[in-house]
Amino acid sequence: MIFVVIISAVLIVGGIAYIVHLFHRDQEIRSKGRDIRALVEDVRYISSNDGGSANIKYRLSWREDGVVKQVEGSDTISAFYSSKVQKGCEIDIKYLDDNHILFVFDK
């Protein structure tokens, strides 16, 4: 019985800690990230769900100090905004580093 309580507590605390981590990461990108206008070079839709979101893999590029910077990653976006993330379109992002990118759809 004690084992079940310990496992349950670990799962609950771990889930809450992960959600807090995601909120903290987004806040850090919003506060410290640079505003960049990036070109969508490639986008692949991996999956979608009934809640109205789509999982995508993307490749973005932009010019910075005379050099073309490219980043690849994956993200979950609202299906409402999926038309803005198409190959050849330009999109606003907040860029902290290659692993911390946030799409900005509303200004």
PDB file of N, CA and C in Angstrom:
ATOM      1  N   MET A   1       0.811  -1.191   0.000  1.00  0.00           N
ATOM      2  CA  MET A   1       0.000   0.000   0.000  1.00  0.00           C
ATOM      3  C   MET A   1       0.857   1.260   0.000  1.00  0.00           C
ATOM      4  N   ILE A   2       1.916   1.254   0.790  1.00  0.00           N
ATOM      5  CA  ILE A   2       2.809   2.417   0.844  1.00  0.00           C
ATOM      6  C   ILE A   2       3.477   2.619  -0.511  1.00  0.00           C
ATOM      7  N   PHE A   3       3.802   1.521  -1.169  1.00  0.00           N
ATOM      8  CA  PHE A   3       4.421   1.607  -2.501  1.00  0.00           C
ATOM      9  C   PHE A   3       3.506   2.331  -3.484  1.00  0.00           C
ATOM     10  N   VAL A   4       2.233   2.033  -3.458  1.00  0.00           N
ATOM     11  CA  VAL A   4       1.258   2.679  -4.353  1.00  0.00           C
ATOM     12  C   VAL A   4       1.156   4.165  -4.055  1.00  0.00           C
ATOM     13  N   VAL A   5       1.156   4.532  -2.802  1.00  0.00           N
ATOM     14  CA  VAL A   5       1.079   5.939  -2.404  1.00  0.00           C
ATOM     15  C   VAL A   5       2.328   6.686  -2.872  1.00  0.00           C
ATOM     16  N   ILE A   6       3.483   6.073  -2.702  1.00  0.00           N
ATOM     17  CA  ILE A   6       4.738   6.715  -3.126  1.00  0.00           C
ATOM     18  C   ILE A   6       4.765   6.899  -4.644  1.00  0.00           C
ATOM     19  N   ILE A   7       4.410   5.875  -5.385  1.00  0.00           N
ATOM     20  CA  ILE A   7       4.392   5.973  -6.849  1.00  0.00           C
ATOM     21  C   ILE A   7       3.390   7.029  -7.305  1.00  0.00           C
ATOM     22  N   SER A   8       2.215   7.060  -6.703  1.00  0.00           N
ATOM     23  CA  SER A   8       1.193   8.052  -7.048  1.00  0.00           C
ATOM     24  C   SER A   8       1.697   9.463  -6.781  1.00  0.00           C
ATOM     25  N   ALA A   9       2.341   9.658  -5.639  1.00  0.00           N
ATOM     26  CA  ALA A   9       2.874  10.980  -5.292  1.00  0.00           C
ATOM     27  C   ALA A   9       3.955  11.414  -6.281  1.00  0.00           C
ATOM     28  N   VAL A  10       4.832  10.487  -6.649  1.00  0.00           N
ATOM     29  CA  VAL A  10       5.893  10.802  -7.604  1.00  0.00           C
ATOM     30  C   VAL A  10       5.294  11.192  -8.961  1.00  0.00           C
ATOM     31  N   LEU A  11       4.294  10.461  -9.417  1.00  0.00           N
ATOM     32  CA  LEU A  11       3.657  10.774 -10.700  1.00  0.00           C
ATOM     33  C   LEU A  11       2.961  12.129 -10.667  1.00  0.00           C
ATOM     34  N   ILE A  12       2.267  12.432  -9.596  1.00  0.00           N
ATOM     35  CA  ILE A  12       1.570  13.712  -9.483  1.00  0.00           C
ATOM     36  C   ILE A  12       2.556  14.868  -9.406  1.00  0.00           C
ATOM     37  N   VAL A  13       3.555  14.753  -8.559  1.00  0.00           N
ATOM     38  CA  VAL A  13       4.557  15.811  -8.423  1.00  0.00           C
ATOM     39  C   VAL A  13       5.340  15.973  -9.723  1.00  0.00           C
ATOM     40  N   GLY A  14       5.683  14.876 -10.380  1.00  0.00           N
ATOM     41  CA  GLY A  14       6.407  14.952 -11.655  1.00  0.00           C
ATOM     42  C   GLY A  14       5.583  15.634 -12.735  1.00  0.00           C
ATOM     43  N   GLY A  15       4.303  15.322 -12.806  1.00  0.00           N
ATOM     44  CA  GLY A  15       3.431  15.961 -13.795  1.00  0.00           C
ATOM     45  C   GLY A  15       3.304  17.452 -13.569  1.00  0.00           C
ATOM     46  N   ILE A  16       3.113  17.852 -12.318  1.00  0.00           N
ATOM     47  CA  ILE A  16       3.007  19.282 -11.990  1.00  0.00           C
ATOM     48  C   ILE A  16       4.325  19.990 -12.261  1.00  0.00           C
ATOM     49  N   ALA A  17       5.453  19.357 -11.918  1.00  0.00           N
ATOM     50  CA  ALA A  17       6.766  19.962 -12.164  1.00  0.00           C
ATOM     51  C   ALA A  17       7.009  20.158 -13.656  1.00  0.00           C
ATOM     52  N   TYR A  18       6.580  19.219 -14.480  1.00  0.00           N
ATOM     53  CA  TYR A  18       6.759  19.348 -15.929  1.00  0.00           C
ATOM     54  C   TYR A  18       5.926  20.500 -16.479  1.00  0.00           C
ATOM     55  N   ILE A  19       4.706  20.653 -16.017  1.00  0.00           N
ATOM     56  CA  ILE A  19       3.861  21.756 -16.471  1.00  0.00           C
ATOM     57  C   ILE A  19       4.463  23.093 -16.052  1.00  0.00           C
ATOM     58  N   VAL A  20       4.962  23.188 -14.830  1.00  0.00           N
ATOM     59  CA  VAL A  20       5.617  24.411 -14.366  1.00  0.00           C
ATOM     60  C   VAL A  20       6.848  24.698 -15.220  1.00  0.00           C
ATOM     61  N   HIS A  21       7.609  23.671 -15.553  1.00  0.00           N
ATOM     62  CA  HIS A  21       8.791  23.831 -16.409  1.00  0.00           C
ATOM     63  C   HIS A  21       8.411  24.412 -17.769  1.00  0.00           C
ATOM     64  N   LEU A  22       7.322  23.915 -18.373  1.00  0.00           N
ATOM     65  CA  LEU A  22       6.888  24.427 -19.676  1.00  0.00           C
ATOM     66  C   LEU A  22       6.480  25.890 -19.604  1.00  0.00           C
ATOM     67  N   PHE A  23       5.749  26.278 -18.567  1.00  0.00           N
ATOM     68  CA  PHE A  23       5.364  27.679 -18.402  1.00  0.00           C
ATOM     69  C   PHE A  23       6.584  28.560 -18.192  1.00  0.00           C
ATOM     70  N   HIS A  24       7.529  28.089 -17.389  1.00  0.00           N
ATOM     71  CA  HIS A  24       8.759  28.858 -17.135  1.00  0.00           C
ATOM     72  C   HIS A  24       9.576  29.022 -18.416  1.00  0.00           C
ATOM     73  N   ARG A  25       9.677  27.954 -19.210  1.00  0.00           N
ATOM     74  CA  ARG A  25      10.420  28.016 -20.468  1.00  0.00           C
ATOM     75  C   ARG A  25       9.791  29.022 -21.420  1.00  0.00           C
ATOM     76  N   ASP A  26       8.465  28.992 -21.577  1.00  0.00           N
ATOM     77  CA  ASP A  26       7.792  29.947 -22.455  1.00  0.00           C
ATOM     78  C   ASP A  26       7.983  31.379 -21.973  1.00  0.00           C
ATOM     79  N   GLN A  27       7.911  31.593 -20.670  1.00  0.00           N
ATOM     80  CA  GLN A  27       8.100  32.939 -20.132  1.00  0.00           C
ATOM     81  C   GLN A  27       9.523  33.432 -20.372  1.00  0.00           C
ATOM     82  N   GLU A  28      10.499  32.544 -20.249  1.00  0.00           N
ATOM     83  CA  GLU A  28      11.892  32.916 -20.490  1.00  0.00           C
ATOM     84  C   GLU A  28      12.102  33.288 -21.959  1.00  0.00           C
ATOM     85  N   ILE A  29      11.514  32.539 -22.871  1.00  0.00           N
ATOM     86  CA  ILE A  29      11.629  32.863 -24.298  1.00  0.00           C
ATOM     87  C   ILE A  29      10.966  34.199 -24.576  1.00  0.00           C
ATOM     88  N   ARG A  30       9.785  34.438 -24.008  1.00  0.00           N
ATOM     89  CA  ARG A  30       9.081  35.711 -24.236  1.00  0.00           C
ATOM     90  C   ARG A  30       9.865  36.901 -23.702  1.00  0.00           C
ATOM     91  N   SER A  31      10.519  36.756 -22.561  1.00  0.00           N
ATOM     92  CA  SER A  31      11.204  37.892 -21.952  1.00  0.00           C
ATOM     93  C   SER A  31      12.618  38.109 -22.496  1.00  0.00           C
ATOM     94  N   LYS A  32      13.346  37.044 -22.798  1.00  0.00           N
ATOM     95  CA  LYS A  32      14.744  37.177 -23.222  1.00  0.00           C
ATOM     96  C   LYS A  32      14.954  36.952 -24.711  1.00  0.00           C
ATOM     97  N   GLY A  33      13.960  36.417 -25.411  1.00  0.00           N
ATOM     98  CA  GLY A  33      14.112  36.086 -26.822  1.00  0.00           C
ATOM     99  C   GLY A  33      14.092  37.318 -27.718  1.00  0.00           C
ATOM    100  N   ARG A  34      14.711  37.178 -28.883  1.00  0.00           N
ATOM    101  CA  ARG A  34      14.736  38.256 -29.877  1.00  0.00           C
ATOM    102  C   ARG A  34      13.594  38.067 -30.863  1.00  0.00           C
ATOM    103  N   ASP A  35      13.024  39.182 -31.312  1.00  0.00           N
ATOM    104  CA  ASP A  35      11.991  39.132 -32.343  1.00  0.00           C
ATOM    105  C   ASP A  35      12.660  38.966 -33.699  1.00  0.00           C
ATOM    106  N   ILE A  36      12.263  37.932 -34.429  1.00  0.00           N
ATOM    107  CA  ILE A  36      12.858  37.640 -35.735  1.00  0.00           C
ATOM    108  C   ILE A  36      11.743  37.307 -36.710  1.00  0.00           C
ATOM    109  N   ARG A  37      11.921  37.735 -37.944  1.00  0.00           N
ATOM    110  CA  ARG A  37      11.010  37.373 -39.038  1.00  0.00           C
ATOM    111  C   ARG A  37      11.720  36.284 -39.828  1.00  0.00           C
ATOM    112  N   ALA A  38      11.193  35.059 -39.794  1.00  0.00           N
ATOM    113  CA  ALA A  38      11.864  33.901 -40.402  1.00  0.00           C
ATOM    114  C   ALA A  38      11.058  33.370 -41.581  1.00  0.00           C
ATOM    115  N   LEU A  39      11.764  32.783 -42.528  1.00  0.00           N
ATOM    116  CA  LEU A  39      11.164  32.142 -43.692  1.00  0.00           C
ATOM    117  C   LEU A  39      10.972  30.661 -43.388  1.00  0.00           C
ATOM    118  N   VAL A  40       9.774  30.157 -43.653  1.00  0.00           N
ATOM    119  CA  VAL A  40       9.498  28.735 -43.473  1.00  0.00           C
ATOM    120  C   VAL A  40      10.010  28.014 -44.712  1.00  0.00           C
ATOM    121  N   GLU A  41      11.114  27.293 -44.578  1.00  0.00           N
ATOM    122  CA  GLU A  41      11.692  26.573 -45.708  1.00  0.00           C
ATOM    123  C   GLU A  41      11.032  25.223 -45.927  1.00  0.00           C
ATOM    124  N   ASP A  42      10.630  24.577 -44.840  1.00  0.00           N
ATOM    125  CA  ASP A  42       9.990  23.269 -44.953  1.00  0.00           C
ATOM    126  C   ASP A  42       9.111  23.070 -43.731  1.00  0.00           C
ATOM    127  N   VAL A  43       7.972  22.439 -43.936  1.00  0.00           N
ATOM    128  CA  VAL A  43       7.089  22.103 -42.831  1.00  0.00           C
ATOM    129  C   VAL A  43       6.406  20.786 -43.160  1.00  0.00           C
ATOM    130  N   ARG A  44       6.371  19.891 -42.182  1.00  0.00           N
ATOM    131  CA  ARG A  44       5.686  18.606 -42.336  1.00  0.00           C
ATOM    132  C   ARG A  44       4.718  18.441 -41.184  1.00  0.00           C
ATOM    133  N   TYR A  45       3.501  18.121 -41.519  1.00  0.00           N
ATOM    134  CA  TYR A  45       2.494  17.885 -40.492  1.00  0.00           C
ATOM    135  C   TYR A  45       2.591  16.419 -40.067  1.00  0.00           C
ATOM    136  N   ILE A  46       2.860  16.210 -38.800  1.00  0.00           N
ATOM    137  CA  ILE A  46       3.053  14.868 -38.258  1.00  0.00           C
ATOM    138  C   ILE A  46       1.712  14.260 -37.858  1.00  0.00           C
ATOM    139  N   SER A  47       0.940  15.013 -37.096  1.00  0.00           N
ATOM    140  CA  SER A  47      -0.354  14.509 -36.632  1.00  0.00           C
ATOM    141  C   SER A  47      -1.218  15.683 -36.187  1.00  0.00           C
ATOM    142  N   SER A  48      -2.475  15.382 -35.942  1.00  0.00           N
ATOM    143  CA  SER A  48      -3.389  16.367 -35.381  1.00  0.00           C
ATOM    144  C   SER A  48      -4.322  15.642 -34.421  1.00  0.00           C
ATOM    145  N   ASN A  49      -5.023  16.427 -33.618  1.00  0.00           N
ATOM    146  CA  ASN A  49      -5.949  15.803 -32.676  1.00  0.00           C
ATOM    147  C   ASN A  49      -7.304  16.487 -32.734  1.00  0.00           C
ATOM    148  N   ASP A  50      -8.263  15.939 -32.034  1.00  0.00           N
ATOM    149  CA  ASP A  50      -9.616  16.485 -32.032  1.00  0.00           C
ATOM    150  C   ASP A  50      -9.705  17.822 -31.308  1.00  0.00           C
ATOM    151  N   GLY A  51      -8.698  18.163 -30.534  1.00  0.00           N
ATOM    152  CA  GLY A  51      -8.696  19.428 -29.799  1.00  0.00           C
ATOM    153  C   GLY A  51      -8.330  20.622 -30.657  1.00  0.00           C
ATOM    154  N   GLY A  52      -7.975  20.391 -31.910  1.00  0.00           N
ATOM    155  CA  GLY A  52      -7.663  21.497 -32.808  1.00  0.00           C
ATOM    156  C   GLY A  52      -6.214  21.908 -32.824  1.00  0.00           C
ATOM    157  N   SER A  53      -5.305  20.992 -32.559  1.00  0.00           N
ATOM    158  CA  SER A  53      -3.883  21.317 -32.653  1.00  0.00           C
ATOM    159  C   SER A  53      -3.193  20.327 -33.576  1.00  0.00           C
ATOM    160  N   ALA A  54      -2.080  20.782 -34.150  1.00  0.00           N
ATOM    161  CA  ALA A  54      -1.319  19.953 -35.083  1.00  0.00           C
ATOM    162  C   ALA A  54       0.135  19.901 -34.635  1.00  0.00           C
ATOM    163  N   ASN A  55       0.740  18.734 -34.732  1.00  0.00           N
ATOM    164  CA  ASN A  55       2.164  18.556 -34.458  1.00  0.00           C
ATOM    165  C   ASN A  55       2.903  18.683 -35.777  1.00  0.00           C
ATOM    166  N   ILE A  56       3.908  19.566 -35.804  1.00  0.00           N
ATOM    167  CA  ILE A  56       4.648  19.818 -37.040  1.00  0.00           C
ATOM    168  C   ILE A  56       6.143  19.690 -36.797  1.00  0.00           C
ATOM    169  N   LYS A  57       6.856  19.406 -37.876  1.00  0.00           N
ATOM    170  CA  LYS A  57       8.315  19.533 -37.932  1.00  0.00           C
ATOM    171  C   LYS A  57       8.585  20.647 -38.926  1.00  0.00           C
ATOM    172  N   TYR A  58       9.534  21.510 -38.614  1.00  0.00           N
ATOM    173  CA  TYR A  58       9.762  22.679 -39.452  1.00  0.00           C
ATOM    174  C   TYR A  58      11.255  22.944 -39.625  1.00  0.00           C
ATOM    175  N   ARG A  59      11.563  23.729 -40.663  1.00  0.00           N
ATOM    176  CA  ARG A  59      12.906  24.278 -40.873  1.00  0.00           C
ATOM    177  C   ARG A  59      12.718  25.748 -41.213  1.00  0.00           C
ATOM    178  N   LEU A  60      13.342  26.609 -40.439  1.00  0.00           N
ATOM    179  CA  LEU A  60      13.238  28.055 -40.612  1.00  0.00           C
ATOM    180  C   LEU A  60      14.602  28.636 -40.951  1.00  0.00           C
ATOM    181  N   SER A  61      14.600  29.772 -41.640  1.00  0.00           N
ATOM    182  CA  SER A  61      15.857  30.458 -41.925  1.00  0.00           C
ATOM    183  C   SER A  61      15.638  31.961 -41.911  1.00  0.00           C
ATOM    184  N   TRP A  62      16.722  32.697 -41.645  1.00  0.00           N
ATOM    185  CA  TRP A  62      16.715  34.155 -41.711  1.00  0.00           C
ATOM    186  C   TRP A  62      18.150  34.635 -41.831  1.00  0.00           C
ATOM    187  N   ARG A  63      18.305  35.880 -42.297  1.00  0.00           N
ATOM    188  CA  ARG A  63      19.630  36.470 -42.442  1.00  0.00           C
ATOM    189  C   ARG A  63      19.980  37.217 -41.163  1.00  0.00           C
ATOM    190  N   GLU A  64      21.201  36.967 -40.690  1.00  0.00           N
ATOM    191  CA  GLU A  64      21.671  37.599 -39.465  1.00  0.00           C
ATOM    192  C   GLU A  64      23.155  37.917 -39.626  1.00  0.00           C
ATOM    193  N   ASP A  65      23.491  39.181 -39.609  1.00  0.00           N
ATOM    194  CA  ASP A  65      24.883  39.634 -39.783  1.00  0.00           C
ATOM    195  C   ASP A  65      25.484  39.121 -41.086  1.00  0.00           C
ATOM    196  N   GLY A  66      24.690  39.105 -42.155  1.00  0.00           N
ATOM    197  CA  GLY A  66      25.165  38.679 -43.462  1.00  0.00           C
ATOM    198  C   GLY A  66      25.245  37.172 -43.647  1.00  0.00           C
ATOM    199  N   VAL A  67      24.832  36.414 -42.670  1.00  0.00           N
ATOM    200  CA  VAL A  67      24.883  34.955 -42.727  1.00  0.00           C
ATOM    201  C   VAL A  67      23.459  34.415 -42.609  1.00  0.00           C
ATOM    202  N   VAL A  68      23.167  33.360 -43.358  1.00  0.00           N
ATOM    203  CA  VAL A  68      21.851  32.734 -43.261  1.00  0.00           C
ATOM    204  C   VAL A  68      21.870  31.752 -42.090  1.00  0.00           C
ATOM    205  N   LYS A  69      20.988  31.970 -41.157  1.00  0.00           N
ATOM    206  CA  LYS A  69      20.847  31.107 -39.972  1.00  0.00           C
ATOM    207  C   LYS A  69      19.684  30.162 -40.222  1.00  0.00           C
ATOM    208  N   GLN A  70      19.870  28.866 -39.968  1.00  0.00           N
ATOM    209  CA  GLN A  70      18.815  27.866 -40.136  1.00  0.00           C
ATOM    210  C   GLN A  70      18.612  27.108 -38.837  1.00  0.00           C
ATOM    211  N   VAL A  71      17.349  26.833 -38.519  1.00  0.00           N
ATOM    212  CA  VAL A  71      17.024  26.003 -37.365  1.00  0.00           C
ATOM    213  C   VAL A  71      15.936  25.014 -37.758  1.00  0.00           C
ATOM    214  N   GLU A  72      15.983  23.858 -37.141  1.00  0.00           N
ATOM    215  CA  GLU A  72      14.961  22.835 -37.331  1.00  0.00           C
ATOM    216  C   GLU A  72      14.395  22.481 -35.976  1.00  0.00           C
ATOM    217  N   GLY A  73      13.141  22.060 -35.973  1.00  0.00           N
ATOM    218  CA  GLY A  73      12.535  21.659 -34.721  1.00  0.00           C
ATOM    219  C   GLY A  73      11.145  21.119 -34.942  1.00  0.00           C
ATOM    220  N   SER A  74      10.473  20.872 -33.855  1.00  0.00           N
ATOM    221  CA  SER A  74       9.086  20.419 -33.910  1.00  0.00           C
ATOM    222  C   SER A  74       8.309  21.173 -32.851  1.00  0.00           C
ATOM    223  N   ASP A  75       7.023  21.316 -33.088  1.00  0.00           N
ATOM    224  CA  ASP A  75       6.181  22.075 -32.181  1.00  0.00           C
ATOM    225  C   ASP A  75       4.736  21.659 -32.377  1.00  0.00           C
ATOM    226  N   THR A  76       3.908  22.033 -31.446  1.00  0.00           N
ATOM    227  CA  THR A  76       2.471  21.832 -31.555  1.00  0.00           C
ATOM    228  C   THR A  76       1.832  23.203 -31.705  1.00  0.00           C
ATOM    229  N   ILE A  77       1.074  23.384 -32.769  1.00  0.00           N
ATOM    230  CA  ILE A  77       0.416  24.664 -33.014  1.00  0.00           C
ATOM    231  C   ILE A  77      -1.077  24.436 -33.168  1.00  0.00           C
ATOM    232  N   SER A  78      -1.819  25.496 -32.974  1.00  0.00           N
ATOM    233  CA  SER A  78      -3.259  25.430 -33.173  1.00  0.00           C
ATOM    234  C   SER A  78      -3.546  25.259 -34.661  1.00  0.00           C
ATOM    235  N   ALA A  79      -4.510  24.427 -34.986  1.00  0.00           N
ATOM    236  CA  ALA A  79      -4.882  24.234 -36.392  1.00  0.00           C
ATOM    237  C   ALA A  79      -5.370  25.542 -37.011  1.00  0.00           C
ATOM    238  N   PHE A  80      -5.861  26.460 -36.194  1.00  0.00           N
ATOM    239  CA  PHE A  80      -6.301  27.765 -36.673  1.00  0.00           C
ATOM    240  C   PHE A  80      -5.147  28.533 -37.318  1.00  0.00           C
ATOM    241  N   TYR A  81      -3.926  28.365 -36.798  1.00  0.00           N
ATOM    242  CA  TYR A  81      -2.759  29.076 -37.315  1.00  0.00           C
ATOM    243  C   TYR A  81      -1.943  28.262 -38.316  1.00  0.00           C
ATOM    244  N   SER A  82      -2.348  27.050 -38.606  1.00  0.00           N
ATOM    245  CA  SER A  82      -1.541  26.199 -39.481  1.00  0.00           C
ATOM    246  C   SER A  82      -1.410  26.786 -40.890  1.00  0.00           C
ATOM    247  N   SER A  83      -2.353  27.598 -41.324  1.00  0.00           N
ATOM    248  CA  SER A  83      -2.239  28.215 -42.648  1.00  0.00           C
ATOM    249  C   SER A  83      -1.132  29.264 -42.697  1.00  0.00           C
ATOM    250  N   LYS A  84      -0.719  29.791 -41.550  1.00  0.00           N
ATOM    251  CA  LYS A  84       0.362  30.775 -41.509  1.00  0.00           C
ATOM    252  C   LYS A  84       1.736  30.118 -41.545  1.00  0.00           C
ATOM    253  N   VAL A  85       1.795  28.821 -41.244  1.00  0.00           N
ATOM    254  CA  VAL A  85       3.065  28.092 -41.232  1.00  0.00           C
ATOM    255  C   VAL A  85       3.075  27.170 -42.441  1.00  0.00           C
ATOM    256  N   GLN A  86       3.280  27.747 -43.600  1.00  0.00           N
ATOM    257  CA  GLN A  86       3.349  27.015 -44.864  1.00  0.00           C
ATOM    258  C   GLN A  86       4.705  27.287 -45.507  1.00  0.00           C
ATOM    259  N   LYS A  87       5.171  26.364 -46.311  1.00  0.00           N
ATOM    260  CA  LYS A  87       6.447  26.521 -47.000  1.00  0.00           C
ATOM    261  C   LYS A  87       6.418  27.798 -47.831  1.00  0.00           C
ATOM    262  N   GLY A  88       7.451  28.630 -47.669  1.00  0.00           N
ATOM    263  CA  GLY A  88       7.567  29.882 -48.407  1.00  0.00           C
ATOM    264  C   GLY A  88       7.003  31.088 -47.687  1.00  0.00           C
ATOM    265  N   CYS A  89       6.278  30.892 -46.599  1.00  0.00           N
ATOM    266  CA  CYS A  89       5.701  32.007 -45.842  1.00  0.00           C
ATOM    267  C   CYS A  89       6.732  32.549 -44.851  1.00  0.00           C
ATOM    268  N   GLU A  90       6.539  33.804 -44.476  1.00  0.00           N
ATOM    269  CA  GLU A  90       7.357  34.388 -43.417  1.00  0.00           C
ATOM    270  C   GLU A  90       6.537  34.411 -42.143  1.00  0.00           C
ATOM    271  N   ILE A  91       7.203  34.126 -41.033  1.00  0.00           N
ATOM    272  CA  ILE A  91       6.529  34.010 -39.737  1.00  0.00           C
ATOM    273  C   ILE A  91       7.342  34.750 -38.687  1.00  0.00           C
ATOM    274  N   ASP A  92       6.667  35.346 -37.724  1.00  0.00           N
ATOM    275  CA  ASP A  92       7.333  35.993 -36.603  1.00  0.00           C
ATOM    276  C   ASP A  92       7.618  34.943 -35.534  1.00  0.00           C
ATOM    277  N   ILE A  93       8.837  34.984 -35.008  1.00  0.00           N
ATOM    278  CA  ILE A  93       9.219  34.071 -33.937  1.00  0.00           C
ATOM    279  C   ILE A  93       9.948  34.845 -32.842  1.00  0.00           C
ATOM    280  N   LYS A  94       9.981  34.269 -31.666  1.00  0.00           N
ATOM    281  CA  LYS A  94      10.858  34.708 -30.587  1.00  0.00           C
ATOM    282  C   LYS A  94      11.961  33.667 -30.528  1.00  0.00           C
ATOM    283  N   TYR A  95      13.206  34.105 -30.634  1.00  0.00           N
ATOM    284  CA  TYR A  95      14.350  33.201 -30.711  1.00  0.00           C
ATOM    285  C   TYR A  95      15.274  33.447 -29.525  1.00  0.00           C
ATOM    286  N   LEU A  96      15.458  32.424 -28.703  1.00  0.00           N
ATOM    287  CA  LEU A  96      16.417  32.492 -27.607  1.00  0.00           C
ATOM    288  C   LEU A  96      17.680  31.732 -27.991  1.00  0.00           C
ATOM    289  N   ASP A  97      17.531  30.511 -28.458  1.00  0.00           N
ATOM    290  CA  ASP A  97      18.602  29.718 -29.039  1.00  0.00           C
ATOM    291  C   ASP A  97      17.953  28.644 -29.903  1.00  0.00           C
ATOM    292  N   ASP A  98      18.756  27.763 -30.484  1.00  0.00           N
ATOM    293  CA  ASP A  98      18.220  26.785 -31.433  1.00  0.00           C
ATOM    294  C   ASP A  98      17.181  25.843 -30.812  1.00  0.00           C
ATOM    295  N   ASN A  99      17.226  25.658 -29.522  1.00  0.00           N
ATOM    296  CA  ASN A  99      16.281  24.762 -28.864  1.00  0.00           C
ATOM    297  C   ASN A  99      15.111  25.494 -28.216  1.00  0.00           C
ATOM    298  N   HIS A 100      15.126  26.812 -28.250  1.00  0.00           N
ATOM    299  CA  HIS A 100      14.090  27.614 -27.599  1.00  0.00           C
ATOM    300  C   HIS A 100      13.540  28.641 -28.591  1.00  0.00           C
ATOM    301  N   ILE A 101      12.523  28.213 -29.325  1.00  0.00           N
ATOM    302  CA  ILE A 101      11.868  29.052 -30.328  1.00  0.00           C
ATOM    303  C   ILE A 101      10.377  29.059 -30.019  1.00  0.00           C
ATOM    304  N   LEU A 102       9.765  30.226 -30.167  1.00  0.00           N
ATOM    305  CA  LEU A 102       8.337  30.366 -29.918  1.00  0.00           C
ATOM    306  C   LEU A 102       7.706  31.086 -31.100  1.00  0.00           C
ATOM    307  N   PHE A 103       6.705  30.466 -31.725  1.00  0.00           N
ATOM    308  CA  PHE A 103       5.984  31.106 -32.816  1.00  0.00           C
ATOM    309  C   PHE A 103       5.103  32.208 -32.247  1.00  0.00           C
ATOM    310  N   VAL A 104       5.099  33.375 -32.915  1.00  0.00           N
ATOM    311  CA  VAL A 104       4.283  34.519 -32.491  1.00  0.00           C
ATOM    312  C   VAL A 104       3.226  34.735 -33.572  1.00  0.00           C
ATOM    313  N   PHE A 105       1.991  34.408 -33.255  1.00  0.00           N
ATOM    314  CA  PHE A 105       0.914  34.560 -34.228  1.00  0.00           C
ATOM    315  C   PHE A 105       0.123  35.835 -34.020  1.00  0.00           C
ATOM    316  N   ASP A 106      -0.066  36.240 -32.783  1.00  0.00           N
ATOM    317  CA  ASP A 106      -0.818  37.456 -32.476  1.00  0.00           C
ATOM    318  C   ASP A 106       0.131  38.480 -31.889  1.00  0.00           C
ATOM    319  N   LYS A 107      -0.032  39.723 -32.349  1.00  0.00           N
ATOM    320  CA  LYS A 107       0.817  40.795 -31.797  1.00  0.00           C
ATOM    321  C   LYS A 107       0.000  41.721 -30.965  1.00  0.00           C
TER     322      LYS A 107
END
